[in-house]
């Protein structure tokens, strides 16, 4: 009987040591994973910030650059040798290049004047809503309202995050879903822009 008790005690101590070892390993693993998650979260936050900055830069550049098709069309023409004797025909070629540049600049500025930026469309859409919407819902509505524009969900999501960063939108989570609403700042900006347009 005493041998059985001794074996049971030894077995219990072995299990106890094993459980203590497993528990210690578990705690260390949790700490390691928590540290990795924090580092990844910091990287993700930095990347999202960079993405917002890059999208804003892209929109700013996209609003002022000449389309690539026009650049390609004008570069070969400027490198051609004049077909007339030297001294003649150079001024008209230079003038035609200047006129082409003026036309393309005028064309791009006139097309920009009547077309609002995506960030303005997204903000105005949020301001007009009475309840939070997801990025997908905002994208669907904008695509219906502006079928002539190529609006992508990823760009809308990035734009929404940019508005959150500028305090013009608020982000709320419900489970895994993210919803956006306009802030008072967005309401003020939209009303100012609408007043300018009506003036």
mmCIF file with all atom_site columns, C-alpha atoms in Angstrom:
data_model
loop_
_atom_site.group_PDB
_atom_site.id
_atom_site.type_symbol
_atom_site.label_atom_id
_atom_site.label_alt_id
_atom_site.label_comp_id
_atom_site.label_asym_id
_atom_site.label_entity_id
_atom_site.label_seq_id
_atom_site.pdbx_PDB_ins_code
_atom_site.Cartn_x
_atom_site.Cartn_y
_atom_site.Cartn_z
_atom_site.occupancy
_atom_site.B_iso_or_equiv
_atom_site.pdbx_formal_charge
_atom_site.auth_seq_id
_atom_site.auth_comp_id
_atom_site.auth_asym_id
_atom_site.auth_atom_id
_atom_site.pdbx_PDB_model_num
ATOM 1   C CA . UNK A 1 1   ? 0.000   0.000  0.000   1.00 0.00 ? 1   UNK A CA 1
ATOM 2   C CA . UNK A 1 2   ? 2.851   2.360  0.818   1.00 0.00 ? 2   UNK A CA 1
ATOM 3   C CA . UNK A 1 3   ? 4.495   1.651  -2.575  1.00 0.00 ? 3   UNK A CA 1
ATOM 4   C CA . UNK A 1 4   ? 1.309   2.607  -4.347  1.00 0.00 ? 4   UNK A CA 1
ATOM 5   C CA . UNK A 1 5   ? 1.122   5.815  -2.337  1.00 0.00 ? 5   UNK A CA 1
ATOM 6   C CA . UNK A 1 6   ? 4.760   6.595  -3.100  1.00 0.00 ? 6   UNK A CA 1
ATOM 7   C CA . UNK A 1 7   ? 4.227   5.976  -6.833  1.00 0.00 ? 7   UNK A CA 1
ATOM 8   C CA . UNK A 1 8   ? 1.122   8.168  -6.807  1.00 0.00 ? 8   UNK A CA 1
ATOM 9   C CA . UNK A 1 9   ? 3.026   10.937 -5.024  1.00 0.00 ? 9   UNK A CA 1
ATOM 10  C CA . UNK A 1 10  ? 5.929   10.665 -7.479  1.00 0.00 ? 10  UNK A CA 1
ATOM 11  C CA . UNK A 1 11  ? 3.547   10.674 -10.429 1.00 0.00 ? 11  UNK A CA 1
ATOM 12  C CA . UNK A 1 12  ? 1.720   13.720 -9.012  1.00 0.00 ? 12  UNK A CA 1
ATOM 13  C CA . UNK A 1 13  ? 5.004   15.571 -8.530  1.00 0.00 ? 13  UNK A CA 1
ATOM 14  C CA . UNK A 1 14  ? 6.030   14.745 -12.132 1.00 0.00 ? 14  UNK A CA 1
ATOM 15  C CA . UNK A 1 15  ? 2.697   16.048 -13.437 1.00 0.00 ? 15  UNK A CA 1
ATOM 16  C CA . UNK A 1 16  ? 2.996   19.116 -11.234 1.00 0.00 ? 16  UNK A CA 1
ATOM 17  C CA . UNK A 1 17  ? 6.495   19.857 -12.544 1.00 0.00 ? 17  UNK A CA 1
ATOM 18  C CA . UNK A 1 18  ? 5.334   19.309 -16.131 1.00 0.00 ? 18  UNK A CA 1
ATOM 19  C CA . UNK A 1 19  ? 2.308   21.578 -15.687 1.00 0.00 ? 19  UNK A CA 1
ATOM 20  C CA . UNK A 1 20  ? 4.475   24.274 -14.070 1.00 0.00 ? 20  UNK A CA 1
ATOM 21  C CA . UNK A 1 21  ? 6.944   24.023 -16.974 1.00 0.00 ? 21  UNK A CA 1
ATOM 22  C CA . UNK A 1 22  ? 4.151   24.194 -19.577 1.00 0.00 ? 22  UNK A CA 1
ATOM 23  C CA . UNK A 1 23  ? 2.580   27.128 -17.754 1.00 0.00 ? 23  UNK A CA 1
ATOM 24  C CA . UNK A 1 24  ? 5.887   29.010 -17.691 1.00 0.00 ? 24  UNK A CA 1
ATOM 25  C CA . UNK A 1 25  ? 6.395   28.308 -21.415 1.00 0.00 ? 25  UNK A CA 1
ATOM 26  C CA . UNK A 1 26  ? 2.840   29.478 -22.112 1.00 0.00 ? 26  UNK A CA 1
ATOM 27  C CA . UNK A 1 27  ? 3.368   32.788 -20.263 1.00 0.00 ? 27  UNK A CA 1
ATOM 28  C CA . UNK A 1 28  ? 6.684   33.417 -22.070 1.00 0.00 ? 28  UNK A CA 1
ATOM 29  C CA . UNK A 1 29  ? 5.061   32.646 -25.429 1.00 0.00 ? 29  UNK A CA 1
ATOM 30  C CA . UNK A 1 30  ? 2.217   35.072 -24.660 1.00 0.00 ? 30  UNK A CA 1
ATOM 31  C CA . UNK A 1 31  ? 4.734   37.791 -23.793 1.00 0.00 ? 31  UNK A CA 1
ATOM 32  C CA . UNK A 1 32  ? 6.679   37.129 -26.998 1.00 0.00 ? 32  UNK A CA 1
ATOM 33  C CA . UNK A 1 33  ? 3.543   37.250 -29.143 1.00 0.00 ? 33  UNK A CA 1
ATOM 34  C CA . UNK A 1 34  ? 2.289   40.398 -27.358 1.00 0.00 ? 34  UNK A CA 1
ATOM 35  C CA . UNK A 1 35  ? 5.595   42.129 -28.103 1.00 0.00 ? 35  UNK A CA 1
ATOM 36  C CA . UNK A 1 36  ? 5.413   41.059 -31.753 1.00 0.00 ? 36  UNK A CA 1
ATOM 37  C CA . UNK A 1 37  ? 1.800   42.245 -32.029 1.00 0.00 ? 37  UNK A CA 1
ATOM 38  C CA . UNK A 1 38  ? 2.729   45.635 -30.544 1.00 0.00 ? 38  UNK A CA 1
ATOM 39  C CA . UNK A 1 39  ? 5.643   45.969 -32.985 1.00 0.00 ? 39  UNK A CA 1
ATOM 40  C CA . UNK A 1 40  ? 3.444   44.960 -35.929 1.00 0.00 ? 40  UNK A CA 1
ATOM 41  C CA . UNK A 1 41  ? 0.703   47.346 -34.763 1.00 0.00 ? 41  UNK A CA 1
ATOM 42  C CA . UNK A 1 42  ? 3.226   50.178 -34.659 1.00 0.00 ? 42  UNK A CA 1
ATOM 43  C CA . UNK A 1 43  ? 4.437   49.272 -38.168 1.00 0.00 ? 43  UNK A CA 1
ATOM 44  C CA . UNK A 1 44  ? 0.832   49.095 -39.397 1.00 0.00 ? 44  UNK A CA 1
ATOM 45  C CA . UNK A 1 45  ? 0.041   52.505 -37.918 1.00 0.00 ? 45  UNK A CA 1
ATOM 46  C CA . UNK A 1 46  ? 3.150   53.982 -39.549 1.00 0.00 ? 46  UNK A CA 1
ATOM 47  C CA . UNK A 1 47  ? 2.267   52.399 -42.900 1.00 0.00 ? 47  UNK A CA 1
ATOM 48  C CA . UNK A 1 48  ? -1.305  53.704 -42.726 1.00 0.00 ? 48  UNK A CA 1
ATOM 49  C CA . UNK A 1 49  ? -0.006  57.177 -41.981 1.00 0.00 ? 49  UNK A CA 1
ATOM 50  C CA . UNK A 1 50  ? 2.467   56.937 -44.882 1.00 0.00 ? 50  UNK A CA 1
ATOM 51  C CA . UNK A 1 51  ? -0.324  55.689 -47.135 1.00 0.00 ? 51  UNK A CA 1
ATOM 52  C CA . UNK A 1 52  ? -2.514  58.673 -46.231 1.00 0.00 ? 52  UNK A CA 1
ATOM 53  C CA . UNK A 1 53  ? 0.341   61.081 -46.914 1.00 0.00 ? 53  UNK A CA 1
ATOM 54  C CA . UNK A 1 54  ? 1.162   59.381 -50.228 1.00 0.00 ? 54  UNK A CA 1
ATOM 55  C CA . UNK A 1 55  ? -2.475  59.411 -51.353 1.00 0.00 ? 55  UNK A CA 1
ATOM 56  C CA . UNK A 1 56  ? -2.704  63.124 -50.546 1.00 0.00 ? 56  UNK A CA 1
ATOM 57  C CA . UNK A 1 57  ? 0.511   63.742 -52.497 1.00 0.00 ? 57  UNK A CA 1
ATOM 58  C CA . UNK A 1 58  ? -0.774  61.614 -55.370 1.00 0.00 ? 58  UNK A CA 1
ATOM 59  C CA . UNK A 1 59  ? -4.018  63.589 -55.485 1.00 0.00 ? 59  UNK A CA 1
ATOM 60  C CA . UNK A 1 60  ? -2.096  66.858 -55.387 1.00 0.00 ? 60  UNK A CA 1
ATOM 61  C CA . UNK A 1 61  ? 0.254   65.725 -58.160 1.00 0.00 ? 61  UNK A CA 1
ATOM 62  C CA . UNK A 1 62  ? -2.563  64.191 -60.164 1.00 0.00 ? 62  UNK A CA 1
ATOM 63  C CA . UNK A 1 63  ? -4.375  67.501 -60.100 1.00 0.00 ? 63  UNK A CA 1
ATOM 64  C CA . UNK A 1 64  ? -1.460  69.427 -61.625 1.00 0.00 ? 64  UNK A CA 1
ATOM 65  C CA . UNK A 1 65  ? 0.339   67.020 -63.954 1.00 0.00 ? 65  UNK A CA 1
ATOM 66  C CA . UNK A 1 66  ? -0.203  66.690 -67.683 1.00 0.00 ? 66  UNK A CA 1
ATOM 67  C CA . UNK A 1 67  ? -1.469  63.225 -68.724 1.00 0.00 ? 67  UNK A CA 1
ATOM 68  C CA . UNK A 1 68  ? 1.298   60.849 -69.842 1.00 0.00 ? 68  UNK A CA 1
ATOM 69  C CA . UNK A 1 69  ? -0.326  60.344 -73.261 1.00 0.00 ? 69  UNK A CA 1
ATOM 70  C CA . UNK A 1 70  ? 0.082   64.052 -74.037 1.00 0.00 ? 70  UNK A CA 1
ATOM 71  C CA . UNK A 1 71  ? 3.691   64.074 -72.843 1.00 0.00 ? 71  UNK A CA 1
ATOM 72  C CA . UNK A 1 72  ? 4.558   61.126 -75.085 1.00 0.00 ? 72  UNK A CA 1
ATOM 73  C CA . UNK A 1 73  ? 2.866   62.820 -78.038 1.00 0.00 ? 73  UNK A CA 1
ATOM 74  C CA . UNK A 1 74  ? 4.794   66.094 -77.689 1.00 0.00 ? 74  UNK A CA 1
ATOM 75  C CA . UNK A 1 75  ? 8.324   64.798 -76.962 1.00 0.00 ? 75  UNK A CA 1
ATOM 76  C CA . UNK A 1 76  ? 9.048   63.222 -80.385 1.00 0.00 ? 76  UNK A CA 1
ATOM 77  C CA . UNK A 1 77  ? 7.802   66.345 -82.194 1.00 0.00 ? 77  UNK A CA 1
ATOM 78  C CA . UNK A 1 78  ? 10.284  68.556 -80.332 1.00 0.00 ? 78  UNK A CA 1
ATOM 79  C CA . UNK A 1 79  ? 13.271  66.401 -81.384 1.00 0.00 ? 79  UNK A CA 1
ATOM 80  C CA . UNK A 1 80  ? 12.592  66.442 -85.128 1.00 0.00 ? 80  UNK A CA 1
ATOM 81  C CA . UNK A 1 81  ? 14.991  68.383 -87.335 1.00 0.00 ? 81  UNK A CA 1
ATOM 82  C CA . UNK A 1 82  ? 13.400  71.201 -89.312 1.00 0.00 ? 82  UNK A CA 1
ATOM 83  C CA . UNK A 1 83  ? 12.670  70.217 -92.919 1.00 0.00 ? 83  UNK A CA 1
ATOM 84  C CA . UNK A 1 84  ? 13.213  73.790 -94.161 1.00 0.00 ? 84  UNK A CA 1
ATOM 85  C CA . UNK A 1 85  ? 16.645  75.410 -94.608 1.00 0.00 ? 85  UNK A CA 1
ATOM 86  C CA . UNK A 1 86  ? 18.462  76.420 -91.416 1.00 0.00 ? 86  UNK A CA 1
ATOM 87  C CA . UNK A 1 87  ? 17.050  79.417 -89.611 1.00 0.00 ? 87  UNK A CA 1
ATOM 88  C CA . UNK A 1 88  ? 13.608  79.026 -91.197 1.00 0.00 ? 88  UNK A CA 1
ATOM 89  C CA . UNK A 1 89  ? 10.848  76.994 -89.631 1.00 0.00 ? 89  UNK A CA 1
ATOM 90  C CA . UNK A 1 90  ? 12.361  76.894 -86.158 1.00 0.00 ? 90  UNK A CA 1
ATOM 91  C CA . UNK A 1 91  ? 10.197  79.625 -84.686 1.00 0.00 ? 91  UNK A CA 1
ATOM 92  C CA . UNK A 1 92  ? 6.932   78.108 -85.896 1.00 0.00 ? 92  UNK A CA 1
ATOM 93  C CA . UNK A 1 93  ? 7.947   74.697 -84.439 1.00 0.00 ? 93  UNK A CA 1
ATOM 94  C CA . UNK A 1 94  ? 8.793   76.279 -81.101 1.00 0.00 ? 94  UNK A CA 1
ATOM 95  C CA . UNK A 1 95  ? 5.574   78.276 -81.166 1.00 0.00 ? 95  UNK A CA 1
ATOM 96  C CA . UNK A 1 96  ? 3.526   75.177 -81.991 1.00 0.00 ? 96  UNK A CA 1
ATOM 97  C CA . UNK A 1 97  ? 5.105   73.373 -79.030 1.00 0.00 ? 97  UNK A CA 1
ATOM 98  C CA . UNK A 1 98  ? 4.248   76.309 -76.766 1.00 0.00 ? 98  UNK A CA 1
ATOM 99  C CA . UNK A 1 99  ? 0.694   76.372 -78.101 1.00 0.00 ? 99  UNK A CA 1
ATOM 100 C CA . UNK A 1 100 ? 0.358   72.613 -77.554 1.00 0.00 ? 100 UNK A CA 1
ATOM 101 C CA . UNK A 1 101 ? 1.598   73.017 -73.988 1.00 0.00 ? 101 UNK A CA 1
ATOM 102 C CA . UNK A 1 102 ? -0.801  75.908 -73.378 1.00 0.00 ? 102 UNK A CA 1
ATOM 103 C CA . UNK A 1 103 ? -3.703  73.886 -74.812 1.00 0.00 ? 103 UNK A CA 1
ATOM 104 C CA . UNK A 1 104 ? -2.906  70.842 -72.676 1.00 0.00 ? 104 UNK A CA 1
ATOM 105 C CA . UNK A 1 105 ? -2.516  73.009 -69.562 1.00 0.00 ? 105 UNK A CA 1
ATOM 106 C CA . UNK A 1 106 ? -5.751  74.841 -70.312 1.00 0.00 ? 106 UNK A CA 1
ATOM 107 C CA . UNK A 1 107 ? -7.512  71.548 -71.006 1.00 0.00 ? 107 UNK A CA 1
ATOM 108 C CA . UNK A 1 108 ? -6.347  69.985 -67.740 1.00 0.00 ? 108 UNK A CA 1
ATOM 109 C CA . UNK A 1 109 ? -7.145  73.102 -65.690 1.00 0.00 ? 109 UNK A CA 1
ATOM 110 C CA . UNK A 1 110 ? -10.599 73.452 -67.258 1.00 0.00 ? 110 UNK A CA 1
ATOM 111 C CA . UNK A 1 111 ? -11.350 69.784 -66.640 1.00 0.00 ? 111 UNK A CA 1
ATOM 112 C CA . UNK A 1 112 ? -10.128 70.149 -63.026 1.00 0.00 ? 112 UNK A CA 1
ATOM 113 C CA . UNK A 1 113 ? -12.263 73.223 -62.441 1.00 0.00 ? 113 UNK A CA 1
ATOM 114 C CA . UNK A 1 114 ? -15.557 71.364 -62.847 1.00 0.00 ? 114 UNK A CA 1
ATOM 115 C CA . UNK A 1 115 ? -14.518 68.047 -61.288 1.00 0.00 ? 115 UNK A CA 1
ATOM 116 C CA . UNK A 1 116 ? -14.393 67.862 -57.491 1.00 0.00 ? 116 UNK A CA 1
ATOM 117 C CA . UNK A 1 117 ? -11.668 65.854 -55.773 1.00 0.00 ? 117 UNK A CA 1
ATOM 118 C CA . UNK A 1 118 ? -12.539 62.435 -54.404 1.00 0.00 ? 118 UNK A CA 1
ATOM 119 C CA . UNK A 1 119 ? -11.822 63.583 -50.846 1.00 0.00 ? 119 UNK A CA 1
ATOM 120 C CA . UNK A 1 120 ? -14.454 66.323 -51.253 1.00 0.00 ? 120 UNK A CA 1
ATOM 121 C CA . UNK A 1 121 ? -16.991 63.843 -52.634 1.00 0.00 ? 121 UNK A CA 1
ATOM 122 C CA . UNK A 1 122 ? -16.386 61.415 -49.757 1.00 0.00 ? 122 UNK A CA 1
ATOM 123 C CA . UNK A 1 123 ? -16.630 64.158 -47.119 1.00 0.00 ? 123 UNK A CA 1
ATOM 124 C CA . UNK A 1 124 ? -19.826 65.598 -48.647 1.00 0.00 ? 124 UNK A CA 1
ATOM 125 C CA . UNK A 1 125 ? -21.318 62.108 -48.814 1.00 0.00 ? 125 UNK A CA 1
ATOM 126 C CA . UNK A 1 126 ? -20.583 61.483 -45.123 1.00 0.00 ? 126 UNK A CA 1
ATOM 127 C CA . UNK A 1 127 ? -22.047 64.866 -44.171 1.00 0.00 ? 127 UNK A CA 1
ATOM 128 C CA . UNK A 1 128 ? -25.281 63.988 -45.972 1.00 0.00 ? 128 UNK A CA 1
ATOM 129 C CA . UNK A 1 129 ? -25.712 60.719 -44.068 1.00 0.00 ? 129 UNK A CA 1
ATOM 130 C CA . UNK A 1 130 ? -27.748 60.272 -40.902 1.00 0.00 ? 130 UNK A CA 1
ATOM 131 C CA . UNK A 1 131 ? -26.023 57.074 -39.776 1.00 0.00 ? 131 UNK A CA 1
ATOM 132 C CA . UNK A 1 132 ? -22.531 55.496 -40.028 1.00 0.00 ? 132 UNK A CA 1
ATOM 133 C CA . UNK A 1 133 ? -21.510 53.788 -43.275 1.00 0.00 ? 133 UNK A CA 1
ATOM 134 C CA . UNK A 1 134 ? -18.745 51.347 -44.174 1.00 0.00 ? 134 UNK A CA 1
ATOM 135 C CA . UNK A 1 135 ? -16.141 52.105 -46.826 1.00 0.00 ? 135 UNK A CA 1
ATOM 136 C CA . UNK A 1 136 ? -17.838 49.613 -49.155 1.00 0.00 ? 136 UNK A CA 1
ATOM 137 C CA . UNK A 1 137 ? -21.213 51.336 -48.738 1.00 0.00 ? 137 UNK A CA 1
ATOM 138 C CA . UNK A 1 138 ? -19.673 54.760 -49.361 1.00 0.00 ? 138 UNK A CA 1
ATOM 139 C CA . UNK A 1 139 ? -17.932 53.397 -52.484 1.00 0.00 ? 139 UNK A CA 1
ATOM 140 C CA . UNK A 1 140 ? -21.163 51.885 -53.822 1.00 0.00 ? 140 UNK A CA 1
ATOM 141 C CA . UNK A 1 141 ? -23.049 55.161 -53.334 1.00 0.00 ? 141 UNK A CA 1
ATOM 142 C CA . UNK A 1 142 ? -20.307 57.248 -54.981 1.00 0.00 ? 142 UNK A CA 1
ATOM 143 C CA . UNK A 1 143 ? -20.080 54.873 -57.953 1.00 0.00 ? 143 UNK A CA 1
ATOM 144 C CA . UNK A 1 144 ? -23.851 55.248 -58.467 1.00 0.00 ? 144 UNK A CA 1
ATOM 145 C CA . UNK A 1 145 ? -23.687 59.041 -58.137 1.00 0.00 ? 145 UNK A CA 1
ATOM 146 C CA . UNK A 1 146 ? -20.590 59.415 -60.353 1.00 0.00 ? 146 UNK A CA 1
ATOM 147 C CA . UNK A 1 147 ? -20.568 56.580 -62.926 1.00 0.00 ? 147 UNK A CA 1
ATOM 148 C CA . UNK A 1 148 ? -18.123 58.547 -65.113 1.00 0.00 ? 148 UNK A CA 1
ATOM 149 C CA . UNK A 1 149 ? -15.398 58.264 -62.451 1.00 0.00 ? 149 UNK A CA 1
ATOM 150 C CA . UNK A 1 150 ? -13.305 55.193 -61.736 1.00 0.00 ? 150 UNK A CA 1
ATOM 151 C CA . UNK A 1 151 ? -13.826 54.995 -57.962 1.00 0.00 ? 151 UNK A CA 1
ATOM 152 C CA . UNK A 1 152 ? -12.181 52.079 -56.178 1.00 0.00 ? 152 UNK A CA 1
ATOM 153 C CA . UNK A 1 153 ? -12.998 50.807 -52.680 1.00 0.00 ? 153 UNK A CA 1
ATOM 154 C CA . UNK A 1 154 ? -9.341  50.816 -51.591 1.00 0.00 ? 154 UNK A CA 1
ATOM 155 C CA . UNK A 1 155 ? -8.949  54.487 -52.514 1.00 0.00 ? 155 UNK A CA 1
ATOM 156 C CA . UNK A 1 156 ? -12.206 55.389 -50.752 1.00 0.00 ? 156 UNK A CA 1
ATOM 157 C CA . UNK A 1 157 ? -11.066 53.530 -47.628 1.00 0.00 ? 157 UNK A CA 1
ATOM 158 C CA . UNK A 1 158 ? -7.733  55.368 -47.699 1.00 0.00 ? 158 UNK A CA 1
ATOM 159 C CA . UNK A 1 159 ? -9.543  58.674 -48.211 1.00 0.00 ? 159 UNK A CA 1
ATOM 160 C CA . UNK A 1 160 ? -11.827 57.927 -45.255 1.00 0.00 ? 160 UNK A CA 1
ATOM 161 C CA . UNK A 1 161 ? -8.798  57.151 -43.081 1.00 0.00 ? 161 UNK A CA 1
ATOM 162 C CA . UNK A 1 162 ? -7.256  60.437 -44.252 1.00 0.00 ? 162 UNK A CA 1
ATOM 163 C CA . UNK A 1 163 ? -10.419 62.271 -43.168 1.00 0.00 ? 163 UNK A CA 1
ATOM 164 C CA . UNK A 1 164 ? -10.208 60.520 -39.785 1.00 0.00 ? 164 UNK A CA 1
ATOM 165 C CA . UNK A 1 165 ? -6.590  61.697 -39.474 1.00 0.00 ? 165 UNK A CA 1
ATOM 166 C CA . UNK A 1 166 ? -7.725  65.274 -40.244 1.00 0.00 ? 166 UNK A CA 1
ATOM 167 C CA . UNK A 1 167 ? -10.576 65.018 -37.698 1.00 0.00 ? 167 UNK A CA 1
ATOM 168 C CA . UNK A 1 168 ? -13.164 65.366 -40.462 1.00 0.00 ? 168 UNK A CA 1
ATOM 169 C CA . UNK A 1 169 ? -14.551 61.856 -39.913 1.00 0.00 ? 169 UNK A CA 1
ATOM 170 C CA . UNK A 1 170 ? -14.948 59.444 -37.021 1.00 0.00 ? 170 UNK A CA 1
ATOM 171 C CA . UNK A 1 171 ? -14.274 55.713 -37.156 1.00 0.00 ? 171 UNK A CA 1
ATOM 172 C CA . UNK A 1 172 ? -16.320 53.226 -35.124 1.00 0.00 ? 172 UNK A CA 1
ATOM 173 C CA . UNK A 1 173 ? -15.955 49.464 -34.975 1.00 0.00 ? 173 UNK A CA 1
ATOM 174 C CA . UNK A 1 174 ? -18.720 46.919 -34.654 1.00 0.00 ? 174 UNK A CA 1
ATOM 175 C CA . UNK A 1 175 ? -17.052 43.542 -34.440 1.00 0.00 ? 175 UNK A CA 1
ATOM 176 C CA . UNK A 1 176 ? -14.745 43.342 -37.437 1.00 0.00 ? 176 UNK A CA 1
ATOM 177 C CA . UNK A 1 177 ? -16.645 45.970 -39.436 1.00 0.00 ? 177 UNK A CA 1
ATOM 178 C CA . UNK A 1 178 ? -15.523 49.619 -39.508 1.00 0.00 ? 178 UNK A CA 1
ATOM 179 C CA . UNK A 1 179 ? -17.999 52.458 -39.998 1.00 0.00 ? 179 UNK A CA 1
ATOM 180 C CA . UNK A 1 180 ? -17.440 56.150 -40.664 1.00 0.00 ? 180 UNK A CA 1
ATOM 181 C CA . UNK A 1 181 ? -19.405 59.298 -39.811 1.00 0.00 ? 181 UNK A CA 1
ATOM 182 C CA . UNK A 1 182 ? -18.758 62.976 -40.486 1.00 0.00 ? 182 UNK A CA 1
ATOM 183 C CA . UNK A 1 183 ? -17.573 65.277 -37.709 1.00 0.00 ? 183 UNK A CA 1
ATOM 184 C CA . UNK A 1 184 ? -18.591 68.869 -37.017 1.00 0.00 ? 184 UNK A CA 1
ATOM 185 C CA . UNK A 1 185 ? -15.385 69.987 -38.772 1.00 0.00 ? 185 UNK A CA 1
ATOM 186 C CA . UNK A 1 186 ? -16.485 68.167 -41.940 1.00 0.00 ? 186 UNK A CA 1
ATOM 187 C CA . UNK A 1 187 ? -19.931 69.790 -41.724 1.00 0.00 ? 187 UNK A CA 1
ATOM 188 C CA . UNK A 1 188 ? -18.335 73.255 -41.481 1.00 0.00 ? 188 UNK A CA 1
ATOM 189 C CA . UNK A 1 189 ? -15.946 72.627 -44.398 1.00 0.00 ? 189 UNK A CA 1
ATOM 190 C CA . UNK A 1 190 ? -18.733 71.269 -46.604 1.00 0.00 ? 190 UNK A CA 1
ATOM 191 C CA . UNK A 1 191 ? -21.039 74.214 -45.855 1.00 0.00 ? 191 UNK A CA 1
ATOM 192 C CA . UNK A 1 192 ? -18.216 76.689 -46.628 1.00 0.00 ? 192 UNK A CA 1
ATOM 193 C CA . UNK A 1 193 ? -17.474 74.957 -49.950 1.00 0.00 ? 193 UNK A CA 1
ATOM 194 C CA . UNK A 1 194 ? -21.152 74.875 -50.903 1.00 0.00 ? 194 UNK A CA 1
ATOM 195 C CA . UNK A 1 195 ? -21.412 78.598 -50.135 1.00 0.00 ? 195 UNK A CA 1
ATOM 196 C CA . UNK A 1 196 ? -18.389 79.278 -52.385 1.00 0.00 ? 196 UNK A CA 1
ATOM 197 C CA . UNK A 1 197 ? -19.895 77.217 -55.221 1.00 0.00 ? 197 UNK A CA 1
ATOM 198 C CA . UNK A 1 198 ? -23.253 78.983 -55.005 1.00 0.00 ? 198 UNK A CA 1
ATOM 199 C CA . UNK A 1 199 ? -21.589 82.430 -54.923 1.00 0.00 ? 199 UNK A CA 1
#
